[in-house]
Short mmCIF file of C-alpha atoms in Angstrom, two decimals:
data_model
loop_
_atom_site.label_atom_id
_atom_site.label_comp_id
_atom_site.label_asym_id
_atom_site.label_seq_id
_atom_site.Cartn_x
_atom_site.Cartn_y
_atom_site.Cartn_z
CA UNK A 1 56.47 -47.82 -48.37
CA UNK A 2 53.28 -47.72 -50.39
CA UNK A 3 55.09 -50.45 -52.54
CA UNK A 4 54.87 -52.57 -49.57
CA UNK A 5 51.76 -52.16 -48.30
CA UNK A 6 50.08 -52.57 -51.06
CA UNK A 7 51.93 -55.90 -52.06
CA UNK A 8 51.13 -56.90 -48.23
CA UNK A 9 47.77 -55.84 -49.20
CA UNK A 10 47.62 -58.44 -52.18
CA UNK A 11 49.05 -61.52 -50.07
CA UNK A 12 46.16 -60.85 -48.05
CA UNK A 13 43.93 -60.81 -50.54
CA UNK A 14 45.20 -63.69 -52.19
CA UNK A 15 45.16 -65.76 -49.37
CA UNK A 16 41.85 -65.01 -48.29
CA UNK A 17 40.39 -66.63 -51.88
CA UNK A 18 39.10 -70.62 -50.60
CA UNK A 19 39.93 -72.87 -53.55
CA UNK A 20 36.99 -75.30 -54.98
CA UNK A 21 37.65 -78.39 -53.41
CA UNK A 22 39.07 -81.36 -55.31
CA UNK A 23 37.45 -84.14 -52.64
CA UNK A 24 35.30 -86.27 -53.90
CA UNK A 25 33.41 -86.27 -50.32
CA UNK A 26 30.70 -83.88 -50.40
CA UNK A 27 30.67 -81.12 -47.53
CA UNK A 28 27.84 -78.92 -46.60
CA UNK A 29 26.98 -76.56 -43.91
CA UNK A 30 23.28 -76.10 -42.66
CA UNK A 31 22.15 -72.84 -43.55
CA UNK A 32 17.93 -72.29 -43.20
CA UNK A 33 14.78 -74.07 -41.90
CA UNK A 34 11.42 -72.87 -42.64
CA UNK A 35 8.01 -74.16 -42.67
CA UNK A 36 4.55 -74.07 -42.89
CA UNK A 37 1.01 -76.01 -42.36
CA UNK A 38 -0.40 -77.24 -46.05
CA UNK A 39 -4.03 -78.83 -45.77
CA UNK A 40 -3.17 -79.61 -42.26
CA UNK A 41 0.09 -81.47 -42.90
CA UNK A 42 3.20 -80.13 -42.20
CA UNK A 43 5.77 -78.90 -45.18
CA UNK A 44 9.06 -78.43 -44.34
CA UNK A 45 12.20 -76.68 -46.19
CA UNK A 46 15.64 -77.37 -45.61
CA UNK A 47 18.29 -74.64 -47.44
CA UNK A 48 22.19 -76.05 -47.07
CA UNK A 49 24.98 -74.78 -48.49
CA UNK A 50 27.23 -77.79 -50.15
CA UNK A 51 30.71 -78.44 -51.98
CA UNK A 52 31.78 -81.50 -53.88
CA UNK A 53 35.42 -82.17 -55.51
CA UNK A 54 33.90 -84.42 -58.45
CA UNK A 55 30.30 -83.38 -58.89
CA UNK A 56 28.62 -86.37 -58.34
CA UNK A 57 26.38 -84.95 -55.67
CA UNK A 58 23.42 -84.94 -57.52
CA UNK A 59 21.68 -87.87 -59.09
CA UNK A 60 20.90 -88.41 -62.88
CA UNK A 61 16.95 -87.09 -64.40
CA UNK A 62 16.22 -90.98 -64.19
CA UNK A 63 17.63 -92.03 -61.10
CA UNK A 64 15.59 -92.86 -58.12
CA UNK A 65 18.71 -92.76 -55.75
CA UNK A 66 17.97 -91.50 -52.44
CA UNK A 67 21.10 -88.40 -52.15
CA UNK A 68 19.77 -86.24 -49.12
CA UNK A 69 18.55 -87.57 -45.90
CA UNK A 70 16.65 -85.32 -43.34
CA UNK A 71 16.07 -86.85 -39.44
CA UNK A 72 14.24 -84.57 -37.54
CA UNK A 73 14.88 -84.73 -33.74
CA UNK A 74 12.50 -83.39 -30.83
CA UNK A 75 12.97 -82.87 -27.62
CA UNK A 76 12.33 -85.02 -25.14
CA UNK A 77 10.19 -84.08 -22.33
CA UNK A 78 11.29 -87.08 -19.84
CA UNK A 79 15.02 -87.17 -20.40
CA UNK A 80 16.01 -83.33 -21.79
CA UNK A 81 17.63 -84.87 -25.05
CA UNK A 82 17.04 -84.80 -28.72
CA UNK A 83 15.37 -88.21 -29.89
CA UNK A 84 14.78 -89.23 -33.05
CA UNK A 85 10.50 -89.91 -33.38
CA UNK A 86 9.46 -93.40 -34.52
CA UNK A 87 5.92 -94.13 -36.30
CA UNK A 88 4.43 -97.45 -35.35
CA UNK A 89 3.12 -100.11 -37.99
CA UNK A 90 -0.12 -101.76 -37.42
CA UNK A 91 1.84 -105.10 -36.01
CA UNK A 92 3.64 -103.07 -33.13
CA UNK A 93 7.02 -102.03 -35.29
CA UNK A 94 9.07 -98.95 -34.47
CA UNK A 95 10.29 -97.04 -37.56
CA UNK A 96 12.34 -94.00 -36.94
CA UNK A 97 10.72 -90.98 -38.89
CA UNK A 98 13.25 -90.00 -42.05
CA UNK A 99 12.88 -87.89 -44.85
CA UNK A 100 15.01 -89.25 -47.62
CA UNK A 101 15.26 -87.10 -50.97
CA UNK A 102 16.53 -87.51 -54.49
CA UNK A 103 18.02 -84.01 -55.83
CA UNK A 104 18.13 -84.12 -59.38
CA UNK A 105 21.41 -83.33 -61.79
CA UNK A 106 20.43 -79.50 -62.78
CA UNK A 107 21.09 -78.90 -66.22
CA UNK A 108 23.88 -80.41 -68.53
CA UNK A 109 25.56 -81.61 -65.15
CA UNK A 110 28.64 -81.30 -62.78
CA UNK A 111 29.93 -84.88 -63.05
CA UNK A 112 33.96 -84.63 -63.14
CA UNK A 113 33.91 -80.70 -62.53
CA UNK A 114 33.93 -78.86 -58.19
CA UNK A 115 30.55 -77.92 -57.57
CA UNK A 116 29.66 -75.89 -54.63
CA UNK A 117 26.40 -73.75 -54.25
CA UNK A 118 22.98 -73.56 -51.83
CA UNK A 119 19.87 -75.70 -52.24
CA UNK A 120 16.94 -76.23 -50.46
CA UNK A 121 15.20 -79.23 -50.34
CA UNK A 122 11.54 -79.19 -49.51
CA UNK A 123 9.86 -82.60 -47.51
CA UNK A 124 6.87 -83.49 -45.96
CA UNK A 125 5.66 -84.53 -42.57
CA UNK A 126 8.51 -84.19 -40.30
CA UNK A 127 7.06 -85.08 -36.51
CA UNK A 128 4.14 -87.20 -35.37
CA UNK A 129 1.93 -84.75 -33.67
CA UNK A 130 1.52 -80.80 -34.02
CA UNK A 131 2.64 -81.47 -30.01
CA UNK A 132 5.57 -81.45 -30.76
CA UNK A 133 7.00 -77.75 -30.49
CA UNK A 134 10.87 -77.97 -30.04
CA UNK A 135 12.88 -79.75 -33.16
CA UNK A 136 16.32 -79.34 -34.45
CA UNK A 137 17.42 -81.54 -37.66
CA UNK A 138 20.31 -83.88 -38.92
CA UNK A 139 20.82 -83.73 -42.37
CA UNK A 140 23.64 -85.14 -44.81
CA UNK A 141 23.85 -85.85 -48.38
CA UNK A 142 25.58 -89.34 -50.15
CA UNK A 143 26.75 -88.93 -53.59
CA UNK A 144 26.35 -91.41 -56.41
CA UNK A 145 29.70 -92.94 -55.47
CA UNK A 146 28.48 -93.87 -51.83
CA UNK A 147 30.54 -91.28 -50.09
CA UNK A 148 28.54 -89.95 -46.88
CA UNK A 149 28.93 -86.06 -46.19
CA UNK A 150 29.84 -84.49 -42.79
CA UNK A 151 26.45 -84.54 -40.74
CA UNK A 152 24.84 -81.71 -39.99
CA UNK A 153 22.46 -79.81 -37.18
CA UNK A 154 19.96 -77.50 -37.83
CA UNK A 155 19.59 -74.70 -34.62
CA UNK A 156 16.65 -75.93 -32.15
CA UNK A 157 13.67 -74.57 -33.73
CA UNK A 158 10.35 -73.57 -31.62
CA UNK A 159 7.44 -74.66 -34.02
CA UNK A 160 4.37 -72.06 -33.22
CA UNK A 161 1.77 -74.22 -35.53
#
């Protein structure tokens, strides 16, 4: 009887272990949000766990490749719903408010080797006015093949400053 158990034990076990995926589509899962007023401006830091079959998440030392992309949402007074904020140009244009990144290769490199792990990716200004209290973000990486992760969304955050 212990014989079994213990063998029923191990399946378990076994099967409980998540193998590194071989997709060469990156995946992540939002994990943290802080932030914090620097000289008046707001800093912002977003921590996501991610997993990539081929390791070509990151881009080279040299690369100016945007990788992660960060659109912060507010809430909308008028209408109850998440919008997107736009800045206006001096001639009247609407441009929707995005925080685009390039995370470099760390070390030697992943390329052809699964990679998962956590990062956090700090950015700058993300809403027009200290008015706006109530955010949640998108965020989703592309690798250096073109292929788009799953987007994800942050928790609605109350900002206090």
């Amino acid at each position: 009887m212990r014989i079994v158990i213990l063998l029923i034990s191990f399946v378990v076990a076994i099967s409980c272990v998540k193998k590194p995926s071989k997709s060469p589509i990156p995946a992540i899962e939002f994990k943290d949000f802080t932030y914090k007023k620097v000289s008046g401006l707001d800093s912002g830091f977003v921590t996501f766990e991610y997993e990539d079959g081929d390791g070509d998440i990151f881009v080279g030392k040299f690369s100016s490749q945007i990788n992660v992309v960060i659109v912060t949402l507010r809430l909308d007074d008028k209408s109850g719903n998440f919008i997107q904020d736009t800045t206006v140009t001096p001639d009247g244009v609407k441009i929707p408010i995005v925080n685009a990144q390039s995370v470099k290769q760390p070390g030697d490199g992943y390329k052809g080797n699964a990679v998962k792990g956590t990062i956090t990716v700090p950015f700058g200004d993300f809403r027009v006015s200290d008015k706006v209290k109530v955010i949640k973000h998108q965020v989703y990486v592309v690798d250096e093949a073109g292929n788009k992760s799953n987007v994800v969304l942050s928790p609605v955050y109350n900002l206090t400053i």
